[in-house]
Tab-separated table of C-alpha atoms in Angstrom:
chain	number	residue	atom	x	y	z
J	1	UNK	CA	-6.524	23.319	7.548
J	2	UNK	CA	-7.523	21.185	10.731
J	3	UNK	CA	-10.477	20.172	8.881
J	4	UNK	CA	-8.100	18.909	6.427
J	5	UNK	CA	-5.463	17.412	8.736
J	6	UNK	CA	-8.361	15.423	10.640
J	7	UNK	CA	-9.412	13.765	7.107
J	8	UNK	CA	-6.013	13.091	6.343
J	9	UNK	CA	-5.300	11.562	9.158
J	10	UNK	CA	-8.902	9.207	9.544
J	11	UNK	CA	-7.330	8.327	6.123
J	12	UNK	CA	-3.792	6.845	7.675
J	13	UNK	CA	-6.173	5.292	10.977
J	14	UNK	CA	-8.492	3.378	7.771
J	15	UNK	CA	-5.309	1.808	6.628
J	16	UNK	CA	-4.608	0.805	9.849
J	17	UNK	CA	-7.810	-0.422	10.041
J	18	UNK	CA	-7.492	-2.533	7.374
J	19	UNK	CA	-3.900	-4.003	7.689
J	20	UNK	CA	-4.682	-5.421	11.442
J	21	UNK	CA	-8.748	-6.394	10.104
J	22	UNK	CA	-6.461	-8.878	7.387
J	23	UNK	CA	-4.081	-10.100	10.487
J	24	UNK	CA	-7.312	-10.884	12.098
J	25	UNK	CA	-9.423	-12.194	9.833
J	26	UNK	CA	-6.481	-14.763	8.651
J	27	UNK	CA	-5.966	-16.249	12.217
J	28	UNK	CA	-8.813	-16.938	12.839
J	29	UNK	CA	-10.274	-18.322	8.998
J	30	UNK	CA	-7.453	-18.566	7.397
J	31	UNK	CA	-4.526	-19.763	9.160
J	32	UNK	CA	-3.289	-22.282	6.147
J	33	UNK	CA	0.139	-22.145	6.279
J	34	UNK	CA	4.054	-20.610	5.662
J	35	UNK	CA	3.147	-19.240	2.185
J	36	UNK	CA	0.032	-17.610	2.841
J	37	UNK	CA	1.161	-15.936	6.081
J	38	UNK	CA	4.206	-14.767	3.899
J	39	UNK	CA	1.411	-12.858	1.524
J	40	UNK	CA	-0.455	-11.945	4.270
J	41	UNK	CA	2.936	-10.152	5.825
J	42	UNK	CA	3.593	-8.562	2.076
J	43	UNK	CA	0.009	-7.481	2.427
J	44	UNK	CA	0.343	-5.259	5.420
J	45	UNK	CA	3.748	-4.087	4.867
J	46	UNK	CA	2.062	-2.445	1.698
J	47	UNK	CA	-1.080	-1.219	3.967
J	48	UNK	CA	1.460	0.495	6.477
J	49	UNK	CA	3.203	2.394	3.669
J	50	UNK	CA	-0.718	3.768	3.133
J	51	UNK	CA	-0.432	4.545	7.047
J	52	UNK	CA	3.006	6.313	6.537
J	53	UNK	CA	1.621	8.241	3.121
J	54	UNK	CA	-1.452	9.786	4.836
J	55	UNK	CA	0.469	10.891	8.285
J	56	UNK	CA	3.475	12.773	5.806
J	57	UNK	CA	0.372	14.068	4.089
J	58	UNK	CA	-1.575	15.345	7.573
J	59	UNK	CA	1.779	16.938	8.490
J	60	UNK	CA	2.863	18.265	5.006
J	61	UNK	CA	0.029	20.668	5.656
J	62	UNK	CA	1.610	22.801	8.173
J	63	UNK	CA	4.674	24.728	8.258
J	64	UNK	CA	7.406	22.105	8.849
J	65	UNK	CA	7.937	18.931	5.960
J	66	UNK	CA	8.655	15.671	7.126
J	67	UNK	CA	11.085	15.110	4.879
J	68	UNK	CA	12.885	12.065	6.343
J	69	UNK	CA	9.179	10.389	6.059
J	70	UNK	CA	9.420	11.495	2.231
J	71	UNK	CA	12.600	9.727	2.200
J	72	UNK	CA	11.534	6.647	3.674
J	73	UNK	CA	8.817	6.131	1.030
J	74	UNK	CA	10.880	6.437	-1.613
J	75	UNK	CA	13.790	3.926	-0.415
J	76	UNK	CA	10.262	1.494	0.176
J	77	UNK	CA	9.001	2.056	-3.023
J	78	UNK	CA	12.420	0.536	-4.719
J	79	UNK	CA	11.978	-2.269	-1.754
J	80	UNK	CA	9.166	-3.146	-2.375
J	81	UNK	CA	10.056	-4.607	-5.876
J	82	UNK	CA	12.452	-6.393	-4.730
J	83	UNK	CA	10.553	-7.975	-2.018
J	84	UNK	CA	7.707	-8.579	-4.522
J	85	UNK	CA	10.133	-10.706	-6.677
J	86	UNK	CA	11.361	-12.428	-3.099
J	87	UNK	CA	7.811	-13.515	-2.092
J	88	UNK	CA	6.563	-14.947	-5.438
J	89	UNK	CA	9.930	-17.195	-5.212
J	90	UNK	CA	9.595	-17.774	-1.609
J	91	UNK	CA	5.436	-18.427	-2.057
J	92	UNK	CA	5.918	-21.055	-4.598
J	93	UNK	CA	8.930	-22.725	-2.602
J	94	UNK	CA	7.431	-23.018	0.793
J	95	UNK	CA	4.375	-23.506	0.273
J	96	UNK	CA	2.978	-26.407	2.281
J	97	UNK	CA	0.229	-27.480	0.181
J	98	UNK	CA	-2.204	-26.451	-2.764
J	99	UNK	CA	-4.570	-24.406	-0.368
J	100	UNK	CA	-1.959	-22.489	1.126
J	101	UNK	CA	-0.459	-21.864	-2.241
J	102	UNK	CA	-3.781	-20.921	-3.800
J	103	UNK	CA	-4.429	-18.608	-1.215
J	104	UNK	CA	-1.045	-17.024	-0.800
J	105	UNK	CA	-0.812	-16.067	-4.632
J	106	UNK	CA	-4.575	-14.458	-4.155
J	107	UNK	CA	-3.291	-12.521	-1.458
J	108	UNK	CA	0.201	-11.414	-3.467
J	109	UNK	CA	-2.245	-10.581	-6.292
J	110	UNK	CA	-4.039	-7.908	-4.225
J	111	UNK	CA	-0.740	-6.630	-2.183
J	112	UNK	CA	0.578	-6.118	-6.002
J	113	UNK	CA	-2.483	-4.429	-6.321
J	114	UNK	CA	-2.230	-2.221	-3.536
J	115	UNK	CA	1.134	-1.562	-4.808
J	116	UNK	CA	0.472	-0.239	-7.965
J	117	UNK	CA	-2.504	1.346	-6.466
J	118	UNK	CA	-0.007	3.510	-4.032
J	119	UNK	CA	2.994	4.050	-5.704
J	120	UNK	CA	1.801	4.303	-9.726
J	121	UNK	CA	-1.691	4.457	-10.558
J	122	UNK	CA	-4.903	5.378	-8.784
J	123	UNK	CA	-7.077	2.604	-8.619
J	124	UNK	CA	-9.993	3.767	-6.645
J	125	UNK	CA	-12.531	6.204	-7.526
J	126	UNK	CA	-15.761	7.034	-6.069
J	127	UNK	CA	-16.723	6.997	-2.780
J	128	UNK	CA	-16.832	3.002	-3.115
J	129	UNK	CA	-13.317	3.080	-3.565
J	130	UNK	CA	-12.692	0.135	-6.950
J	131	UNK	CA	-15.362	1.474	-9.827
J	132	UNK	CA	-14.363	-0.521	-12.759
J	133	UNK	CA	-16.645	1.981	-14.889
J	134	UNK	CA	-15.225	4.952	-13.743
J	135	UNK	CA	-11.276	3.715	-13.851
J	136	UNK	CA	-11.998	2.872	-17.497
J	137	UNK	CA	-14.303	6.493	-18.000
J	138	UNK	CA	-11.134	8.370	-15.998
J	139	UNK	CA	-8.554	6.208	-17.512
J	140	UNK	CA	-4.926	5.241	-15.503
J	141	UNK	CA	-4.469	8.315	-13.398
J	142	UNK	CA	-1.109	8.802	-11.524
J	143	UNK	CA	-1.272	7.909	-8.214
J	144	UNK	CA	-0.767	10.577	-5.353
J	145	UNK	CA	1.917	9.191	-4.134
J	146	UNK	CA	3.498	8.805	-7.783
J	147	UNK	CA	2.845	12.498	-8.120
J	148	UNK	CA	4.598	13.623	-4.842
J	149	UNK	CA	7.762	11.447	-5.241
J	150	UNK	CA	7.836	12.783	-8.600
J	151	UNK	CA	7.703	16.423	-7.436
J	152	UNK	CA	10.400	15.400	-5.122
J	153	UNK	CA	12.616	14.091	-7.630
J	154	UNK	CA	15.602	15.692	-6.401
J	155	UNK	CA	15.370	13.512	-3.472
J	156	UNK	CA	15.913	10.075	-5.141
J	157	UNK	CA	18.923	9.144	-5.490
C-alpha cells in the first residue's frame, strides 16, 4: 500500500513537474504575448487538476476518502468547458499579433488535449506515454478519472 501511495504520489509531483517546466520554458523562449500567456495559464490549470487527481488517488488508498477533493474535480470538470469556450474567444480577441496567436491556439490545442486526456479518454499508453499504435490497437479507453467520477455519480449534482 505505501509502495502504491509513493507511485501515486511521484505521479501528482510529475504533473507538477510539468505545469511549472511550461511556465518556465515560455518566459524565457516564448514570452510572445496576452494570448499565448492566456493558453499557457489554460495549460497549467489543466496540469494542476492532474496534481489534484493523483493526491485524491494517493489518499483514496487508505481508510479515510477525500471526498471534498472528489467534489472539487467534478465542479472543474464542468469549468473547464466553459473556460475552454472563454479562452478560444478571448485567444482570438486579444491576441497581439499572428505569432502570439499561432502559438496560443497550439498551446489550447494540447490543454484540450490534456483535457480530454483527464477527464474522458486515456490518451497515453506505454511507458512513453502518447503511442499512436497502441491508442488505435487499444482503441478510446475511458479515462481514470472518467471512471471514478462515474462511480461517484451520486455526487454530481
Amino acid at each position: 500500500m505505501r509502495k502504491l501511495r509513493k507511485h501515486l504520489l511521484n505521479l501528482a509531483l510529475g504533473e507538477l513537474t510539468a505545469a511549472f517546466s511550461f511556465l518556465v520554458v515560455y518566459k524565457i523562449y516564448l514570452d510572445l504575448g496576452v494570448a499565448s500567456l492566456l493558453a499557457l495559464s489554460f495549460l497549467v490549470f489543466i496540469l494542476f487538476q492532474g496534481v489534484l487527481y493523483w493526491v485524491f488517488r494517493s489518499y483514496s488508498t487508505g481508510k479515510q476518502k477525500p471526498f471534498l477533493m472528489l467534489k472539487t474535480l467534478i465542479v472543474l470538470r464542468s469549468m473547464n468547458l466553459i473556460l475552454a469556450v472563454l479562452v478560444i474567444i478571448l485567444l482570438i480577441m486579444i491576441a497581439q499579433n499572428k505569432r502570439d496567436l499561432i502559438v496560443g491556439m497550439l498551446i489550447y490545442v494540447f490543454s484540450v488535449i490534456e483535457y480530454i486526456n483527464y477527464y474522458w479518454y486515456r490518451l497515453s499508453y506505454g511507458k512513453s506515454g502518447f503511442n499512436i499504435k497502441l491508442l488505435i490497437q487499444a482503441g478510446l479507453q475511458p479515462s481514470s478519472i472518467h471512471k471514478l467520477l462515474k462511480k461517484n455519480k451520486s455526487l454530481n449534482y
